[in-house]
Amino acid sequence: MSTFEDEMTTGVAGGADKTDTGPIPVAHPVLDVPVEEQNITRSRGIDWAVFGVTAVIALAFLVWGFLSTDTLADASSAALTWVMNNTGWLFVLTSTGFVVFVLYLALGRYGTIPLGRDDEEPEFNGISWVAMMFSAGMGIGLMFFGVAEPLSHFATPPPGTGAEGNPEAVQNAMATTLFHWTLHPWAIYAVVGLAIAYGVYRKGRLQLISSAFEPLLGSWANGSWGKVIDMLAIFATLFGSAASLGLGALQIRSGLQIVAGIGETGNAILIVIITVLTVCFVLSAVSGVARGIQWLSNTNMVLALALALFVFVVGPTVFILNLLPTALGSYFADLNMMSARTGAEGDDVNTWLQSWTIFYWAWWVSWTPFVGMFIARISRGRTIRQFVAGVLVVPSLVSLVWFAIFGGSAINVQQSGTDLAGEGGVERQLFTLLDQYPIATIASVVVMILVAIFFVSGADAASIVMGSLSQKGTIHPSRGTVVFWGVATGAVAAVMLLVGGKDALNGLQTITIIAALPFLLVMVAMAVALLKDLRRDPKILRREYAAEAVNSAVVAGVTQHGDDFIISVEKDPNCEERGGAQREETG
C-alpha cells in the first residue's frame, strides 16, 4: 500500500459507483500548490551582510587595480597558473556533466514539471522569450568572436588537430567554435535557470541563488552559508559582466579607429567607451524588464538579423550553405574528443585551453548567476522540457548559423589570399571582413550599435540580479543598489583592461577564470539540490501515488470481480483509527 498518508480510499466496486465524500486537505504533498511570490510575507531591504562584504571587497579590488596595476597583474598571473594547473580538469568535466544533467531532466520523467502552477501559461511569448534570453546570454560574444574564433582556429589549428590551411582545418575550426558556443554554455546557464525558476515559481522561495540550496542545507540556506553563496554569485556576476563590457569596449574602439579614422588610441578612449556604455545600461536597468530589456532585445534581434542577411547575400553564399552541414557534422563527430581535451596532453594544449576552452567555460560560469536568474525570471509557466529545449536548441541553432555566415565568410576571404588573421587584433577582424564588401562604413556602424545594445541588454540584467541578491531576493531592487553595481561593473572592466596592458584581452581572460572557480563548485552542489527537489515534486508524487493505488485497485478488482469492476474514490471510514492510511475496497 502507498506510504503517503491522506484521508481518502481508492475503492473497487463490482458494477457500482462510489461518490466523492470530501477533498484532500491542500497540505497534502501531491497537491502542493506554489505560493505567489507577492503574497509571501518576508523581510525587505538591503541585506547588509551580503551587500556590505561584496561592496567592500569590490572597492578594495578597484583601489588595488588603479593604484598598483602591476602588482595586481602579477598576483592574477600567479593565481591563473595555479587554477590552470590544478583545476583545469574540473572546468572540462563539469561543463560536459551539466549537458548530460539537463538533457536527463528534460527527456526523463521530470520533463513535464511546470515552472509554476500546473495550469499556468508562459508569461512571455516565444519570440520575445528567445530574444531576451539570447541577448542576455551571449550576444556581445557573438559579435566579438563571430569572425575571430573560426578564423583563428583555421589559421592556427588547435594542437593535435592537423595542419593549417587545408580543408580539414575548416572542419576543425567550425567544430571547435561550435563546441564553445552551443550545447555546453547553454547547459551551464540552464542549471542555474532551472534551479531558480523551480524554487521561485513552484516552491515560492526567494529569488536568491542560496534559496536553491534549501533541499541540501535546510534552514542554513537562509543563514550564514546562504549569504556566502550569494556573495560568490555577486562576485561571479560582477567579473563576468565586466569582462563582457571590456570586450565591447575593445571592439567599439576598433570600429571607431576604422570608421572615424582616429588612428591608434590608448586606454583613455577605452575608459570613455566604458563610461558611456555604463551610463546606458544603468538607465536601461532602472527602467525595468518590460520597458528596457525586452525593447532592447527585440531591437537588437532585428539589427543582428539584418547584418547577418547582408553578409550572407554579399558574401560567399554557396560556401556558407555548404559549410552549415559540414560544421554540424564535424561538431558531433569530434564532440567526444573536444569534451575530453585537458592539459594532460601537453603544455601546448594547456596554453591553448587557457586561451579558449577553459576561458569560455569560466566566462559562461561567471555569467550564470545573472543569465540563469534572468532566464528564470522570464520563463515562468514553461515546463522543464520546454525550458531545456528553448535554452539549448534555439540558441545553439542561431550560433551555428551565425558562425557559418561570419566565420565562413572570413575563412573564405583568408583562403582567397587576403590575410584577415594577420591584420590587427581579434577585435578588428569583423570590421576588416566587412571592409571586403559594399557599404562597409554603414555595416561597421551597425556593428558598433549592435555591440553597444548587446552589452546594455545583458549588463542591465546583471545589475538587476546583483541588486536582487543584495536585497534578500526582491524581484524589484532599489534603483540605488542597481546603480551601485552598474557603476562597479564599469570600474571593474576598466581595471581588468589595465591589468592586461597592451594585451587587454589577456587581462579579461585571466581575471574571469580566477573569479569563476568558486561559483563552479556552487553550481555542482546546486544541480544536486535541484535533483533532490524534483524527486519530491507534487507532479512526480502524484504519478507514483496514482500508479501504486491504481495497480493495487486493479489487482483487487480482477481478483474479486473479474473484468466487471470499476474504480472509485471514497472517504476511508477508518482513516482516523489507521492514521489516514489507504485501503482498497471491493464490492
Coordinates of C-alpha atoms in Angstrom, one line a residue:
M1 CA 0.0 0.0 0.0
S2 CA 1.1 3.6 -0.5
T3 CA 3.3 5.2 2.1
F4 CA 1.6 8.6 1.6
E5 CA -0.9 9.5 4.2
D6 CA -4.3 11.1 3.4
E7 CA -7.9 10.8 4.2
M8 CA -9.1 9.1 1.1
T9 CA -9.7 5.5 0.0
T10 CA -9.3 4.0 -3.5
G11 CA -12.4 1.9 -3.9
V12 CA -13.1 -1.0 -6.3
A13 CA -16.7 -1.9 -6.8
G14 CA -18.3 -4.5 -9.0
G15 CA -20.7 -2.6 -11.3
A16 CA -21.4 0.3 -8.8
D17 CA -20.2 3.8 -8.4
K18 CA -18.8 5.3 -5.3
T19 CA -19.2 9.0 -4.6
D20 CA -16.6 11.5 -3.6
T21 CA -17.2 12.4 0.0
G22 CA -14.6 15.1 0.5
P23 CA -11.5 16.8 -0.8
I24 CA -7.9 16.0 0.3
P25 CA -6.5 18.8 2.5
V26 CA -4.4 21.2 0.5
A27 CA -1.4 20.5 2.7
H28 CA -1.1 17.0 1.2
P29 CA 2.3 16.7 -0.7
V30 CA 0.7 15.7 -4.0
L31 CA -1.4 18.9 -4.1
D32 CA 1.4 21.2 -3.0
V33 CA 0.4 24.5 -4.8
P34 CA 3.1 27.1 -5.3
V35 CA 2.8 30.2 -3.3
E36 CA 2.6 33.5 -5.2
E37 CA 5.8 35.5 -4.5
Q38 CA 4.0 38.7 -4.0
N39 CA 1.8 37.2 -1.3
I40 CA 4.7 35.9 0.8
T41 CA 5.5 37.8 4.0
R42 CA 9.2 38.3 4.2
S43 CA 11.7 40.9 5.2
R44 CA 12.7 43.5 2.6
G45 CA 15.5 46.0 2.2
I46 CA 19.3 45.6 1.8
D47 CA 21.0 42.6 3.2
W48 CA 23.9 44.5 4.8
A49 CA 26.0 41.4 5.3
V50 CA 25.9 40.4 1.7
F51 CA 25.9 43.8 0.2
G52 CA 28.5 45.2 2.7
V53 CA 31.1 42.5 2.3
T54 CA 30.8 42.3 -1.5
A55 CA 30.9 46.1 -1.9
V56 CA 33.9 46.5 0.3
I57 CA 35.9 43.7 -1.5
A58 CA 34.9 45.1 -4.9
L59 CA 36.0 48.6 -3.9
A60 CA 39.3 47.1 -2.5
F61 CA 39.9 45.4 -5.8
L62 CA 39.3 48.7 -7.6
V63 CA 41.7 50.6 -5.4
W64 CA 44.3 47.9 -5.8
G65 CA 43.8 47.9 -9.6
F66 CA 44.0 51.7 -10.1
L67 CA 46.8 52.4 -7.6
S68 CA 49.1 49.3 -8.3
T69 CA 48.1 47.7 -11.6
D70 CA 51.4 45.9 -11.9
T71 CA 51.1 44.1 -8.6
L72 CA 47.5 43.1 -9.4
A73 CA 48.7 41.8 -12.7
D74 CA 51.4 39.7 -11.1
A75 CA 49.0 38.3 -8.5
S76 CA 46.4 37.5 -11.2
S77 CA 49.0 35.7 -13.3
A78 CA 50.2 33.6 -10.4
A79 CA 46.6 32.7 -9.4
L80 CA 45.8 31.8 -13.0
T81 CA 48.8 29.4 -13.2
W82 CA 47.5 27.7 -10.0
V83 CA 44.0 27.4 -11.3
M84 CA 45.0 26.0 -14.7
N85 CA 47.4 23.5 -13.3
N86 CA 45.2 22.2 -10.5
T87 CA 41.6 22.8 -11.6
G88 CA 41.5 22.9 -15.4
W89 CA 40.2 19.4 -15.4
L90 CA 37.3 20.5 -13.2
F91 CA 36.1 23.0 -15.7
V92 CA 36.3 20.4 -18.5
L93 CA 34.5 17.7 -16.6
T94 CA 31.7 19.7 -15.1
S95 CA 30.7 21.5 -18.3
T96 CA 30.0 18.2 -20.0
G97 CA 28.3 16.9 -16.9
F98 CA 25.9 19.8 -17.0
V99 CA 24.9 19.0 -20.6
V100 CA 24.1 15.4 -19.6
F101 CA 22.3 16.6 -16.5
V102 CA 19.9 19.0 -18.2
L103 CA 19.2 16.5 -21.0
Y104 CA 18.4 13.9 -18.4
L105 CA 15.9 16.2 -16.7
A106 CA 14.2 17.2 -20.0
L107 CA 13.9 13.8 -21.6
G108 CA 13.1 11.9 -18.4
R109 CA 10.1 11.9 -16.1
Y110 CA 10.8 15.4 -14.8
G111 CA 10.3 17.0 -18.2
T112 CA 6.6 17.7 -17.7
I113 CA 7.0 19.5 -14.4
P114 CA 6.0 23.2 -14.9
L115 CA 7.9 26.2 -13.6
G116 CA 4.9 27.5 -11.8
R117 CA 1.3 26.2 -11.2
D118 CA 0.2 23.2 -13.1
D119 CA -2.2 25.3 -15.2
E120 CA 0.0 28.4 -15.6
E121 CA 0.6 29.9 -19.1
P122 CA 4.0 31.3 -20.1
E123 CA 4.5 34.9 -19.2
F124 CA 6.2 35.9 -22.4
N125 CA 5.5 34.8 -26.0
G126 CA 8.1 32.5 -27.7
I127 CA 9.7 35.2 -29.8
S128 CA 10.3 37.7 -27.0
W129 CA 11.4 34.9 -24.7
V130 CA 14.1 33.7 -27.1
A131 CA 15.2 37.3 -28.0
M132 CA 15.7 38.3 -24.4
M133 CA 17.4 35.0 -23.4
F134 CA 19.8 35.2 -26.3
S135 CA 20.7 38.9 -25.9
A136 CA 21.4 38.4 -22.2
G137 CA 23.2 35.1 -22.8
M138 CA 26.0 35.7 -25.3
G139 CA 25.1 38.4 -27.8
I140 CA 28.2 40.5 -27.3
G141 CA 30.4 37.4 -27.5
L142 CA 29.0 36.5 -30.9
M143 CA 29.9 40.0 -32.2
F144 CA 33.4 39.8 -30.8
F145 CA 34.2 36.2 -31.7
G146 CA 31.9 35.6 -34.7
V147 CA 34.7 36.2 -37.1
A148 CA 37.7 35.9 -34.8
E149 CA 37.3 32.4 -33.4
P150 CA 36.7 30.4 -36.6
L151 CA 39.4 32.4 -38.4
S152 CA 41.9 31.9 -35.6
H153 CA 41.3 28.1 -35.4
F154 CA 41.6 27.9 -39.2
A155 CA 44.8 29.9 -39.4
T156 CA 46.3 28.3 -36.2
P157 CA 44.5 25.0 -35.6
P158 CA 44.2 23.6 -32.0
P159 CA 47.2 21.4 -31.0
G160 CA 46.9 17.9 -32.4
T161 CA 44.2 18.7 -35.0
G162 CA 46.2 18.9 -38.2
A163 CA 48.0 21.4 -40.3
E164 CA 46.7 24.9 -41.0
G165 CA 45.0 26.0 -44.2
N166 CA 43.9 22.6 -45.5
P167 CA 40.2 21.5 -46.0
E168 CA 40.3 19.6 -42.7
A169 CA 41.3 22.8 -40.9
V170 CA 37.9 24.3 -41.9
Q171 CA 36.1 21.4 -40.3
N172 CA 38.2 21.5 -37.2
A173 CA 37.8 25.3 -36.9
M174 CA 34.0 25.2 -37.1
A175 CA 33.7 22.1 -34.8
T176 CA 35.8 23.8 -32.1
T177 CA 33.9 27.0 -32.4
L178 CA 30.5 25.3 -32.1
F179 CA 31.8 23.3 -29.1
H180 CA 32.4 26.6 -27.3
W181 CA 29.1 28.3 -28.3
T182 CA 26.3 25.7 -28.5
L183 CA 25.2 23.0 -26.1
H184 CA 27.8 23.4 -23.4
P185 CA 27.4 27.1 -22.5
W186 CA 23.6 27.0 -22.6
A187 CA 23.5 23.8 -20.4
I188 CA 25.6 25.7 -17.9
Y189 CA 23.0 28.5 -17.9
A190 CA 20.2 26.1 -17.8
V191 CA 21.3 24.5 -14.5
V192 CA 21.0 27.8 -12.6
G193 CA 18.0 28.9 -14.5
L194 CA 16.1 25.8 -13.7
A195 CA 17.0 25.7 -10.1
I196 CA 15.9 29.4 -9.6
A197 CA 12.8 29.2 -11.7
Y198 CA 11.6 26.0 -10.0
G199 CA 12.3 27.3 -6.5
V200 CA 10.7 30.7 -7.0
Y201 CA 7.6 29.8 -9.1
R202 CA 7.0 26.3 -8.0
K203 CA 8.0 26.5 -4.3
G204 CA 7.5 30.1 -3.5
R205 CA 11.1 30.7 -2.4
L206 CA 13.2 33.8 -2.5
Q207 CA 14.8 34.8 -5.8
L208 CA 18.3 34.1 -4.5
I209 CA 21.0 31.6 -5.5
S210 CA 21.1 30.4 -1.9
S211 CA 17.4 29.6 -1.8
A212 CA 18.1 26.8 -4.4
F213 CA 20.1 25.1 -1.6
E214 CA 17.2 24.6 0.8
P215 CA 16.9 20.9 -0.2
L216 CA 20.5 20.4 0.9
L217 CA 21.1 22.9 3.6
G218 CA 17.6 23.3 5.1
S219 CA 17.4 26.4 7.2
W220 CA 21.1 27.0 6.9
A221 CA 20.4 28.2 3.3
N222 CA 18.8 31.3 4.9
G223 CA 21.7 31.8 7.3
S224 CA 25.4 32.4 7.0
W225 CA 26.1 29.6 4.5
G226 CA 23.4 31.1 2.2
K227 CA 24.9 34.6 2.5
V228 CA 28.3 33.2 1.4
I229 CA 26.7 31.5 -1.6
D230 CA 25.0 34.8 -2.6
M231 CA 28.3 36.7 -2.2
L232 CA 30.0 34.3 -4.6
A233 CA 27.2 34.7 -7.0
I234 CA 27.6 38.5 -6.9
F235 CA 31.4 38.3 -7.5
A236 CA 31.0 35.9 -10.4
T237 CA 28.4 38.2 -11.9
L238 CA 30.5 41.3 -11.4
F239 CA 33.6 40.0 -13.1
G240 CA 31.7 38.1 -15.8
S241 CA 29.7 41.2 -16.9
A242 CA 32.8 43.4 -16.6
A243 CA 34.6 41.0 -19.0
S244 CA 31.8 41.5 -21.5
L245 CA 32.0 45.2 -21.1
G246 CA 35.7 45.1 -21.7
L247 CA 35.2 43.0 -24.9
G248 CA 32.6 45.5 -26.1
A249 CA 34.8 48.5 -25.4
L250 CA 37.7 46.9 -27.3
Q251 CA 35.5 46.2 -30.4
I252 CA 33.9 49.6 -30.4
R253 CA 37.3 51.2 -30.2
S254 CA 38.5 49.3 -33.2
G255 CA 35.3 50.3 -35.0
L256 CA 36.0 54.0 -34.3
Q257 CA 39.5 53.7 -35.4
I258 CA 38.4 52.3 -38.8
V259 CA 35.2 54.3 -39.4
A260 CA 36.3 57.6 -37.9
G261 CA 40.0 57.2 -38.8
I262 CA 41.2 58.3 -35.4
G263 CA 44.3 56.1 -35.5
E264 CA 45.8 54.2 -32.7
T265 CA 44.5 55.1 -29.2
G266 CA 45.5 54.2 -25.7
N267 CA 43.5 53.3 -22.6
A268 CA 41.8 56.7 -22.4
I269 CA 39.4 56.0 -25.2
L270 CA 38.5 52.7 -23.6
I271 CA 37.6 54.4 -20.4
V272 CA 35.4 56.8 -22.2
I273 CA 33.6 54.0 -24.1
I274 CA 33.2 52.1 -20.8
T275 CA 31.7 55.2 -19.1
V276 CA 29.2 55.8 -21.9
L277 CA 28.1 52.1 -22.0
T278 CA 27.8 52.0 -18.2
V279 CA 25.5 55.0 -18.2
C280 CA 23.4 53.5 -20.9
F281 CA 22.9 50.1 -19.2
V282 CA 22.2 51.6 -15.8
L283 CA 19.5 53.8 -17.4
S284 CA 18.1 50.7 -19.1
A285 CA 18.3 48.6 -15.9
V286 CA 16.3 51.1 -13.7
S287 CA 13.5 51.2 -16.4
G288 CA 12.6 47.5 -15.7
V289 CA 12.4 44.3 -17.8
A290 CA 9.3 45.1 -19.7
R291 CA 10.2 48.6 -20.9
G292 CA 14.0 48.2 -21.0
I293 CA 15.4 44.8 -21.7
Q294 CA 12.6 43.5 -23.8
W295 CA 12.7 46.6 -26.1
L296 CA 16.4 46.4 -26.5
S297 CA 16.4 42.7 -27.1
N298 CA 13.8 42.9 -29.8
T299 CA 15.6 45.9 -31.5
N300 CA 18.9 44.1 -31.5
M301 CA 17.4 40.9 -32.9
V302 CA 16.2 42.9 -35.9
L303 CA 19.6 44.6 -36.4
A304 CA 21.5 41.3 -36.0
L305 CA 19.3 39.6 -38.5
A306 CA 19.8 42.4 -41.0
L307 CA 23.6 42.3 -40.6
A308 CA 23.7 38.5 -41.0
L309 CA 21.5 38.6 -44.1
F310 CA 23.7 41.3 -45.5
V311 CA 26.9 39.3 -45.1
F312 CA 25.1 36.1 -46.3
V313 CA 24.0 37.8 -49.5
V314 CA 27.1 39.8 -50.4
G315 CA 29.5 37.2 -49.1
P316 CA 30.2 33.6 -50.3
T317 CA 26.6 32.4 -50.1
V318 CA 27.2 29.0 -51.6
F319 CA 30.2 28.4 -49.4
I320 CA 28.2 29.3 -46.3
L321 CA 25.4 27.0 -47.3
N322 CA 27.9 24.1 -47.8
L323 CA 29.5 25.0 -44.5
L324 CA 26.3 24.5 -42.4
P325 CA 26.0 20.7 -42.7
T326 CA 29.8 20.3 -42.7
A327 CA 30.1 22.3 -39.4
L328 CA 27.3 20.4 -37.7
G329 CA 28.6 17.0 -38.8
S330 CA 32.2 17.9 -37.7
Y331 CA 30.9 19.1 -34.3
F332 CA 29.1 15.9 -33.5
A333 CA 31.9 13.8 -34.9
D334 CA 34.5 15.5 -32.7
L335 CA 32.4 16.2 -29.7
N336 CA 33.8 13.4 -27.5
M337 CA 37.4 14.3 -28.3
M338 CA 36.8 18.0 -27.6
S339 CA 34.9 17.3 -24.4
A340 CA 37.8 15.3 -23.0
R341 CA 40.7 17.6 -24.0
T342 CA 42.8 18.6 -20.9
G343 CA 46.2 19.8 -20.0
A344 CA 47.4 16.2 -19.7
E345 CA 48.0 16.3 -23.5
G346 CA 51.0 18.7 -23.0
D347 CA 52.0 22.3 -22.4
D348 CA 50.8 23.4 -25.8
V349 CA 47.3 22.1 -25.2
N350 CA 47.3 23.6 -21.7
T351 CA 48.2 27.0 -23.1
W352 CA 45.6 26.7 -25.8
L353 CA 42.9 25.6 -23.3
Q354 CA 43.7 28.6 -21.1
S355 CA 43.0 31.0 -24.0
W356 CA 40.0 29.2 -25.4
T357 CA 38.0 26.3 -23.8
I358 CA 38.6 27.0 -20.1
F359 CA 38.3 30.7 -20.6
Y360 CA 34.9 30.1 -22.2
W361 CA 33.7 27.7 -19.5
A362 CA 34.8 30.2 -16.9
W363 CA 33.2 33.0 -18.7
W364 CA 29.9 31.1 -19.0
V365 CA 30.1 30.1 -15.4
S366 CA 30.7 33.7 -14.3
W367 CA 27.6 34.7 -16.3
T368 CA 25.3 32.0 -14.9
P369 CA 24.1 33.9 -11.8
F370 CA 22.7 36.7 -13.7
V371 CA 21.8 34.9 -17.0
G372 CA 20.4 32.0 -15.1
M373 CA 18.4 34.2 -12.8
F374 CA 17.3 36.3 -15.7
I375 CA 16.1 33.5 -17.9
A376 CA 14.4 32.0 -14.8
R377 CA 12.6 35.3 -14.4
I378 CA 11.3 35.3 -18.0
S379 CA 10.5 31.5 -18.1
R380 CA 7.6 31.3 -15.7
G381 CA 4.9 28.9 -16.9
R382 CA 7.1 26.7 -19.1
T383 CA 7.7 23.1 -18.4
I384 CA 11.2 21.8 -17.8
R385 CA 11.2 20.1 -21.2
Q386 CA 10.2 23.4 -22.9
F387 CA 12.7 25.3 -20.9
V388 CA 15.6 23.0 -21.8
A389 CA 14.6 22.7 -25.4
G390 CA 14.3 26.5 -25.7
V391 CA 17.5 27.2 -23.8
L392 CA 19.7 24.6 -25.5
V393 CA 18.4 24.1 -29.0
V394 CA 17.3 27.5 -30.2
P395 CA 20.4 29.5 -29.2
S396 CA 22.6 26.6 -30.5
L397 CA 21.0 26.8 -33.9
V398 CA 21.4 30.5 -34.0
S399 CA 25.1 30.2 -33.1
L400 CA 25.5 27.6 -35.9
V401 CA 24.1 29.9 -38.5
W402 CA 25.9 33.0 -37.1
F403 CA 29.3 31.4 -37.1
A404 CA 28.7 29.8 -40.5
I405 CA 27.9 33.2 -42.0
F406 CA 30.6 35.3 -40.3
G407 CA 33.2 32.7 -39.7
G408 CA 32.7 31.0 -43.0
S409 CA 33.0 34.4 -44.8
A410 CA 36.2 35.1 -43.0
I411 CA 37.7 31.7 -43.8
N412 CA 36.7 32.2 -47.5
V413 CA 38.5 35.5 -47.6
Q414 CA 41.5 34.0 -45.9
Q415 CA 41.6 31.2 -48.4
S416 CA 41.4 33.7 -51.3
G417 CA 44.7 35.2 -50.2
T418 CA 43.8 38.1 -48.0
D419 CA 45.4 37.7 -44.6
L420 CA 42.5 38.7 -42.3
A421 CA 44.0 36.7 -39.4
G422 CA 47.2 38.7 -39.5
E423 CA 45.6 42.2 -39.7
G424 CA 45.3 43.7 -36.2
G425 CA 43.8 42.1 -33.1
V426 CA 40.8 39.9 -32.9
E427 CA 38.6 42.9 -32.1
R428 CA 39.4 44.4 -35.5
Q429 CA 38.7 41.3 -37.6
L430 CA 34.9 41.7 -38.0
F431 CA 35.5 45.3 -39.3
T432 CA 38.2 44.1 -41.6
L433 CA 35.9 41.4 -43.1
L434 CA 33.1 44.0 -43.7
D435 CA 35.7 46.2 -45.5
Q436 CA 35.8 43.5 -48.2
Y437 CA 32.1 44.1 -49.1
P438 CA 30.0 47.1 -50.2
I439 CA 28.8 49.8 -47.8
A440 CA 31.4 48.8 -45.3
T441 CA 31.2 52.0 -43.3
I442 CA 27.4 51.6 -42.8
A443 CA 27.8 48.0 -41.8
S444 CA 30.6 48.9 -39.4
V445 CA 28.4 51.5 -37.7
V446 CA 25.7 48.9 -37.4
V447 CA 28.2 46.5 -35.7
M448 CA 29.1 49.2 -33.1
I449 CA 25.4 49.8 -32.4
L450 CA 24.9 46.1 -32.0
V451 CA 27.8 45.6 -29.7
A452 CA 26.6 48.5 -27.5
I453 CA 23.0 47.3 -27.3
F454 CA 24.0 43.6 -26.8
F455 CA 26.1 44.7 -23.9
V456 CA 23.4 47.0 -22.5
S457 CA 20.7 44.3 -22.7
G458 CA 23.0 41.9 -20.9
A459 CA 24.5 44.2 -18.4
D460 CA 21.3 45.7 -17.2
A461 CA 20.1 42.2 -16.4
A462 CA 23.3 41.7 -14.5
S463 CA 23.0 44.8 -12.4
I464 CA 19.4 44.0 -11.6
V465 CA 20.4 40.5 -10.5
M466 CA 23.2 41.8 -8.3
G467 CA 20.7 44.2 -6.8
S468 CA 18.3 41.4 -6.2
L469 CA 21.0 39.3 -4.5
S470 CA 21.9 42.3 -2.3
Q471 CA 18.3 42.9 -1.2
K472 CA 17.2 39.5 0.0
G473 CA 15.9 38.3 -3.3
T474 CA 13.4 41.0 -4.2
I475 CA 12.4 41.0 -7.8
H476 CA 12.5 44.8 -8.0
P477 CA 15.7 46.0 -6.2
S478 CA 16.0 49.7 -5.4
R479 CA 17.5 52.0 -8.0
G480 CA 20.4 53.0 -5.7
T481 CA 21.6 49.4 -5.4
V482 CA 21.2 48.8 -9.2
V483 CA 23.2 51.9 -9.9
F484 CA 25.9 51.0 -7.5
W485 CA 26.5 47.6 -9.1
G486 CA 26.3 49.1 -12.6
V487 CA 29.0 51.6 -11.8
A488 CA 31.1 49.0 -10.1
T489 CA 30.8 46.8 -13.3
G490 CA 32.2 49.6 -15.4
A491 CA 35.0 50.3 -13.0
V492 CA 36.0 46.6 -12.7
A493 CA 36.0 46.4 -16.5
A494 CA 38.5 49.3 -16.7
V495 CA 40.8 47.6 -14.1
M496 CA 40.6 44.3 -16.0
L497 CA 41.7 46.0 -19.2
L498 CA 44.5 47.9 -17.4
V499 CA 45.8 44.6 -15.9
G500 CA 46.2 43.2 -19.4
G501 CA 48.3 46.2 -20.5
K502 CA 48.9 46.1 -24.3
D503 CA 47.2 42.6 -24.4
A504 CA 43.9 43.8 -22.8
L505 CA 42.1 40.7 -23.8
N506 CA 44.5 38.6 -21.8
G507 CA 43.7 40.6 -18.7
L508 CA 40.0 40.0 -19.2
Q509 CA 40.5 36.3 -19.6
T510 CA 42.9 35.9 -16.6
I511 CA 40.6 37.5 -14.0
T512 CA 37.5 35.9 -15.4
I513 CA 38.9 32.4 -15.0
I514 CA 40.0 33.1 -11.4
A515 CA 36.7 34.7 -10.4
A516 CA 34.6 31.8 -11.8
L517 CA 36.2 28.9 -10.0
P518 CA 34.4 29.3 -6.6
F519 CA 31.0 29.6 -8.3
L520 CA 31.7 26.5 -10.4
L521 CA 31.7 24.5 -7.1
V522 CA 28.4 26.2 -6.1
M523 CA 26.8 25.1 -9.4
V524 CA 27.7 21.4 -8.9
A525 CA 26.0 21.5 -5.5
M526 CA 23.1 23.4 -7.0
A527 CA 22.5 20.6 -9.5
V528 CA 22.4 18.0 -6.7
A529 CA 19.9 20.2 -4.8
L530 CA 17.7 20.6 -7.8
L531 CA 17.5 16.9 -8.4
K532 CA 16.6 16.3 -4.8
D533 CA 13.8 18.9 -5.1
L534 CA 12.4 17.4 -8.3
R535 CA 12.1 14.0 -6.7
R536 CA 9.6 15.4 -4.2
D537 CA 7.6 17.5 -6.7
P538 CA 3.8 17.1 -6.4
K539 CA 3.5 16.0 -10.0
I540 CA 6.1 13.2 -9.5
L541 CA 4.5 12.2 -6.2
R542 CA 1.0 12.1 -7.9
R543 CA 2.4 9.9 -10.6
E544 CA 3.9 7.5 -8.1
Y545 CA 0.9 7.6 -5.9
A546 CA -1.6 7.0 -8.7
A547 CA 0.5 4.1 -10.2
E548 CA 0.6 2.4 -6.8
A549 CA -3.0 3.0 -5.9
V550 CA -4.4 2.0 -9.3
N551 CA -2.2 -1.0 -9.5
S552 CA -3.5 -2.3 -6.2
A553 CA -7.1 -1.5 -7.0
V554 CA -6.9 -3.3 -10.4
V555 CA -5.4 -6.4 -8.8
A556 CA -8.2 -6.4 -6.1
G557 CA -10.9 -5.7 -8.7
V558 CA -9.8 -8.5 -11.1
T559 CA -9.4 -10.9 -8.2
Q560 CA -12.8 -10.3 -6.8
H561 CA -14.9 -9.4 -9.9
G562 CA -13.0 -10.5 -13.0
D563 CA -13.5 -7.9 -15.8
D564 CA -16.7 -6.5 -14.3
F565 CA -15.5 -3.8 -11.9
I566 CA -15.0 0.0 -11.7
I567 CA -12.5 2.0 -9.7
S568 CA -13.8 4.9 -7.5
V569 CA -12.5 7.2 -4.7
E570 CA -14.3 7.5 -1.4
K571 CA -13.7 8.6 2.2
D572 CA -11.9 6.0 4.3
P573 CA -14.1 5.5 7.3
N574 CA -11.2 4.0 9.3
C575 CA -8.7 6.8 8.4
E576 CA -8.7 8.3 12.0
E577 CA -8.1 4.9 13.5
R578 CA -5.4 4.0 11.0
G579 CA -3.7 7.4 10.8
G580 CA -5.1 8.3 7.3
A581 CA -3.7 5.1 5.6
Q582 CA -5.3 3.9 2.4
R583 CA -7.2 0.7 1.7
E584 CA -8.8 -0.9 -1.3
E585 CA -12.5 -1.7 -1.2
T586 CA -14.3 -4.3 -3.3
G587 CA -17.9 -4.7 -3.7

